[in-house]
Short mmCIF file of N, CA and C in Angstrom, two decimals:
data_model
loop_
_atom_site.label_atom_id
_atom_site.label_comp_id
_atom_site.label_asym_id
_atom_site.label_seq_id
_atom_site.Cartn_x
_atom_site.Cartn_y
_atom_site.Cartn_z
N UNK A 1 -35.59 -4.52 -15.89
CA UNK A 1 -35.12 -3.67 -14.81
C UNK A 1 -34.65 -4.51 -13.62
N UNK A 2 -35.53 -5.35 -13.48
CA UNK A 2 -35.09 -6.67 -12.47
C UNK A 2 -34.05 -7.42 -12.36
N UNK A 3 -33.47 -7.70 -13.75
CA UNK A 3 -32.30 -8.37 -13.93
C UNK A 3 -31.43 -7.88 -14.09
N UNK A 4 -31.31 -6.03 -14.52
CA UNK A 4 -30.41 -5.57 -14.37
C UNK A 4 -29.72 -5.11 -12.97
N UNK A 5 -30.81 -4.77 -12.09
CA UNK A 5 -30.56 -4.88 -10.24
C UNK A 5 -29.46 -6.14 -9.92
N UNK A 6 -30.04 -7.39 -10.27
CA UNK A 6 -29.46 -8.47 -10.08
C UNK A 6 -28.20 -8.68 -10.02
N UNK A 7 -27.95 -8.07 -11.68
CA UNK A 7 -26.73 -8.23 -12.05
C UNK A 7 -25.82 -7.44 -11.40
N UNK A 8 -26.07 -6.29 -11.25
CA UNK A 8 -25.00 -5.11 -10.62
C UNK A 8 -25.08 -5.56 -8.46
N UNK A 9 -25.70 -6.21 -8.22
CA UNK A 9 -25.47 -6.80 -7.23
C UNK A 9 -24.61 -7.81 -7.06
N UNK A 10 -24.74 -8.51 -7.99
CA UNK A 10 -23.47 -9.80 -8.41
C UNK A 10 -22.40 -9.59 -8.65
N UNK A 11 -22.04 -8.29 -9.06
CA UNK A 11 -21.09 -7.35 -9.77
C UNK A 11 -20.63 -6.72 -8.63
N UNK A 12 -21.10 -6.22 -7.32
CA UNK A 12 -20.54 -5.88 -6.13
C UNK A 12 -20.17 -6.81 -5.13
N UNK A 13 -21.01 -7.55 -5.07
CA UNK A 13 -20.55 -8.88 -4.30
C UNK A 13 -19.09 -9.10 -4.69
N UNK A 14 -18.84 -9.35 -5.93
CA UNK A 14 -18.03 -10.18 -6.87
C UNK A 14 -16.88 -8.91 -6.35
N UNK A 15 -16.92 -7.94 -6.67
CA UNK A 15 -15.61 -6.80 -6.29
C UNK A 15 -15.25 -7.10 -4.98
N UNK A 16 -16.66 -6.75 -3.99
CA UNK A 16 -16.03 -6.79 -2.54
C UNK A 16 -15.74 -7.83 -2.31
N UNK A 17 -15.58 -9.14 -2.15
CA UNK A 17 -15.09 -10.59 -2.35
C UNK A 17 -13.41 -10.61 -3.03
N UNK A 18 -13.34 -9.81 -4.15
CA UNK A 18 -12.05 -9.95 -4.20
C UNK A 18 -10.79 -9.04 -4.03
N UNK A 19 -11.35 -7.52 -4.03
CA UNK A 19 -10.79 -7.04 -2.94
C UNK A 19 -10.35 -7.54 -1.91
N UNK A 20 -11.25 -8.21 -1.19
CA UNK A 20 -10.56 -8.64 0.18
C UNK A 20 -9.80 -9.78 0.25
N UNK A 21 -10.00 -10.65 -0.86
CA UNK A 21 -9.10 -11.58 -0.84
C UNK A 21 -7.49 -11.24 -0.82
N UNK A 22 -7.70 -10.44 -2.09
CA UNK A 22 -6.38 -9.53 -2.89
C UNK A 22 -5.98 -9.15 -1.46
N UNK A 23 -6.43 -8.20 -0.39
CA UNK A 23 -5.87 -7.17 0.61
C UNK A 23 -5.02 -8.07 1.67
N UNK A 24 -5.99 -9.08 1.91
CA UNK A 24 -5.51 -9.86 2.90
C UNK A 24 -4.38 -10.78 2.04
N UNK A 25 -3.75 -11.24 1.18
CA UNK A 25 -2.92 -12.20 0.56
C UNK A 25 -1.79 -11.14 0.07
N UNK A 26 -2.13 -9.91 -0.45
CA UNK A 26 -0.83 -9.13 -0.53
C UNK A 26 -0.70 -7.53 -0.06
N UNK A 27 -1.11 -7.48 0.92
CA UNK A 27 -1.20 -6.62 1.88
C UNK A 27 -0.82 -6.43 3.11
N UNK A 28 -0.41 -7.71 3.89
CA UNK A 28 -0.28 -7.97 4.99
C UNK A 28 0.12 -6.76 6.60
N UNK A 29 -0.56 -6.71 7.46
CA UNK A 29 -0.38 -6.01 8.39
C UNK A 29 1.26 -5.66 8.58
N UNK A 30 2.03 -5.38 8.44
CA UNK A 30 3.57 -5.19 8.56
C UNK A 30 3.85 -4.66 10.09
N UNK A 31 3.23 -3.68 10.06
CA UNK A 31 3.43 -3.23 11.42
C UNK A 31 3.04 -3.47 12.62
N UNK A 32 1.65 -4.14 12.33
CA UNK A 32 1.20 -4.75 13.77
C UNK A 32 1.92 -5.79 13.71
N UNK A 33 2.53 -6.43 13.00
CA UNK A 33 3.45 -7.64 13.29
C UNK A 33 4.74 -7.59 13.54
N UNK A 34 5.32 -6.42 13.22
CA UNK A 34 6.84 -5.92 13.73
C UNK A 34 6.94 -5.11 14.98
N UNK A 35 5.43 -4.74 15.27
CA UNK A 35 5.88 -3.71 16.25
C UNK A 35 4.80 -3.71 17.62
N UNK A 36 5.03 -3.57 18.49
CA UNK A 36 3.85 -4.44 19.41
C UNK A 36 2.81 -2.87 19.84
N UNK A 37 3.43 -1.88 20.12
CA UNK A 37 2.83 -0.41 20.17
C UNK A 37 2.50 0.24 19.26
N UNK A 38 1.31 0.98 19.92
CA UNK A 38 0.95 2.21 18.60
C UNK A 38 2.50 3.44 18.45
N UNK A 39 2.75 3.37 19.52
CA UNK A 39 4.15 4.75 19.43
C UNK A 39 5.50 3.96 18.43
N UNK A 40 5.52 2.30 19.02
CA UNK A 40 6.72 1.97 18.26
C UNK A 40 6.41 2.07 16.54
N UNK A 41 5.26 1.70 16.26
CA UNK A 41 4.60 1.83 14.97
C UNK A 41 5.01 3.69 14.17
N UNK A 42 4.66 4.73 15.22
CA UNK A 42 4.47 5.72 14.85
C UNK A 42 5.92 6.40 14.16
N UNK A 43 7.05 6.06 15.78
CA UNK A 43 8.00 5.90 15.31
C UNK A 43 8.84 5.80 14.00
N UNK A 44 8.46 4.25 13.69
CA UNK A 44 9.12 3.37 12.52
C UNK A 44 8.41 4.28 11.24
N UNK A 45 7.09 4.74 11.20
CA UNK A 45 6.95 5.48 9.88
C UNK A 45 7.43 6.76 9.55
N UNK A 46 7.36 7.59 11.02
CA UNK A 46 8.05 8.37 10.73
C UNK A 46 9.61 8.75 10.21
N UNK A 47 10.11 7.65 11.05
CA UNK A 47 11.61 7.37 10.51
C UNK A 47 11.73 6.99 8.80
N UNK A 48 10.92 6.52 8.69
CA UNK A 48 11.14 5.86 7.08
C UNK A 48 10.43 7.00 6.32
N UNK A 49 9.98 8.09 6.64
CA UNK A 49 9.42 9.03 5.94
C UNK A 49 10.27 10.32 5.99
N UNK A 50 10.87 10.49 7.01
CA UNK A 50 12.33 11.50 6.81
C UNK A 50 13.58 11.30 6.94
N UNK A 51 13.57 10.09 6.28
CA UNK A 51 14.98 9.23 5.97
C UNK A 51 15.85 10.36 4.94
N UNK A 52 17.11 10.48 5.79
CA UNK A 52 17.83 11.03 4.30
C UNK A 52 18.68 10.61 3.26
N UNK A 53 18.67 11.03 2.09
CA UNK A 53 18.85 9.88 1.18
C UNK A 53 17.72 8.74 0.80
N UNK A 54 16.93 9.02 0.77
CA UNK A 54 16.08 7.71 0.11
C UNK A 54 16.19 7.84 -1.21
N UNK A 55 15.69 6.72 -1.23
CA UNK A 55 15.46 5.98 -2.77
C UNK A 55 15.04 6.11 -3.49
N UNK A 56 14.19 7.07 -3.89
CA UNK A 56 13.48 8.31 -4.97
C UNK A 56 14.74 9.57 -5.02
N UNK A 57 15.44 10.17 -4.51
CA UNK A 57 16.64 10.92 -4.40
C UNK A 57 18.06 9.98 -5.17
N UNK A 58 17.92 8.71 -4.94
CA UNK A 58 19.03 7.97 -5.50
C UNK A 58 18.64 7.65 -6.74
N UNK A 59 17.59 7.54 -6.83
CA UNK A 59 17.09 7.17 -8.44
C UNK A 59 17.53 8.79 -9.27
N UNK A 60 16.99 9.65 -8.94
CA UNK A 60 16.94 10.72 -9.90
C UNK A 60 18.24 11.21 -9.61
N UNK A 61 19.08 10.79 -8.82
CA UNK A 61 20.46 10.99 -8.82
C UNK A 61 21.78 10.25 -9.88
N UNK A 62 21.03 8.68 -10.16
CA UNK A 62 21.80 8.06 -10.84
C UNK A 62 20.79 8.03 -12.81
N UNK A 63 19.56 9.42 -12.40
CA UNK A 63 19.29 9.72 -13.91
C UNK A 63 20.05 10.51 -14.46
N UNK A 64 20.02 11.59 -13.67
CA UNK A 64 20.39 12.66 -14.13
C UNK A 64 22.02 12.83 -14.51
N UNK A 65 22.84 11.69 -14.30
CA UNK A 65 23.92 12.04 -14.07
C UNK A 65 24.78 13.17 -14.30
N UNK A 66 25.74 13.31 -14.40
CA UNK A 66 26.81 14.46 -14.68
C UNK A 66 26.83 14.79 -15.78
N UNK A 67 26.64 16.44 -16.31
CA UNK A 67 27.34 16.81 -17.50
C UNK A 67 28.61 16.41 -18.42
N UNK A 68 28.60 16.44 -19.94
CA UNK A 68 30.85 15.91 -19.95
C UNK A 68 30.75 17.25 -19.56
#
């Protein structure tokens, strides 16, 4: 029972350890580094979230193409 405690502790360590490695190496803050405000931040997502024409719309645009 003892060593199984052990193990599943080693086993969380071991996740949360690389999680964070992973988050911080390909995750990077984007916005606190492009944008110096919380509003300019708020801004910029919102803009990129009711963009018209995006890129999920162009994809299923160039699936579906035209009937002959």
């Amino acid at each position: 029972m003892r060593l199984g405690r052990t193990l599943w502790k080693i086993v969380f360590v071991k996740l949360l350890i690389m999680f964070a490695v992973v988050k911080a190496l390909f995750f990077p803050d984007v916005l606190h580094v492009n944008y110096q405000t919380d509003q300019e931040r708020s801004e910029h997502v919102l803009e990129r979230l009711t963009q018209v024409g995006s890129t999920a719309e162009k994809y299923v645009s160039t699936r579906v193409g035209t009937p002959n």
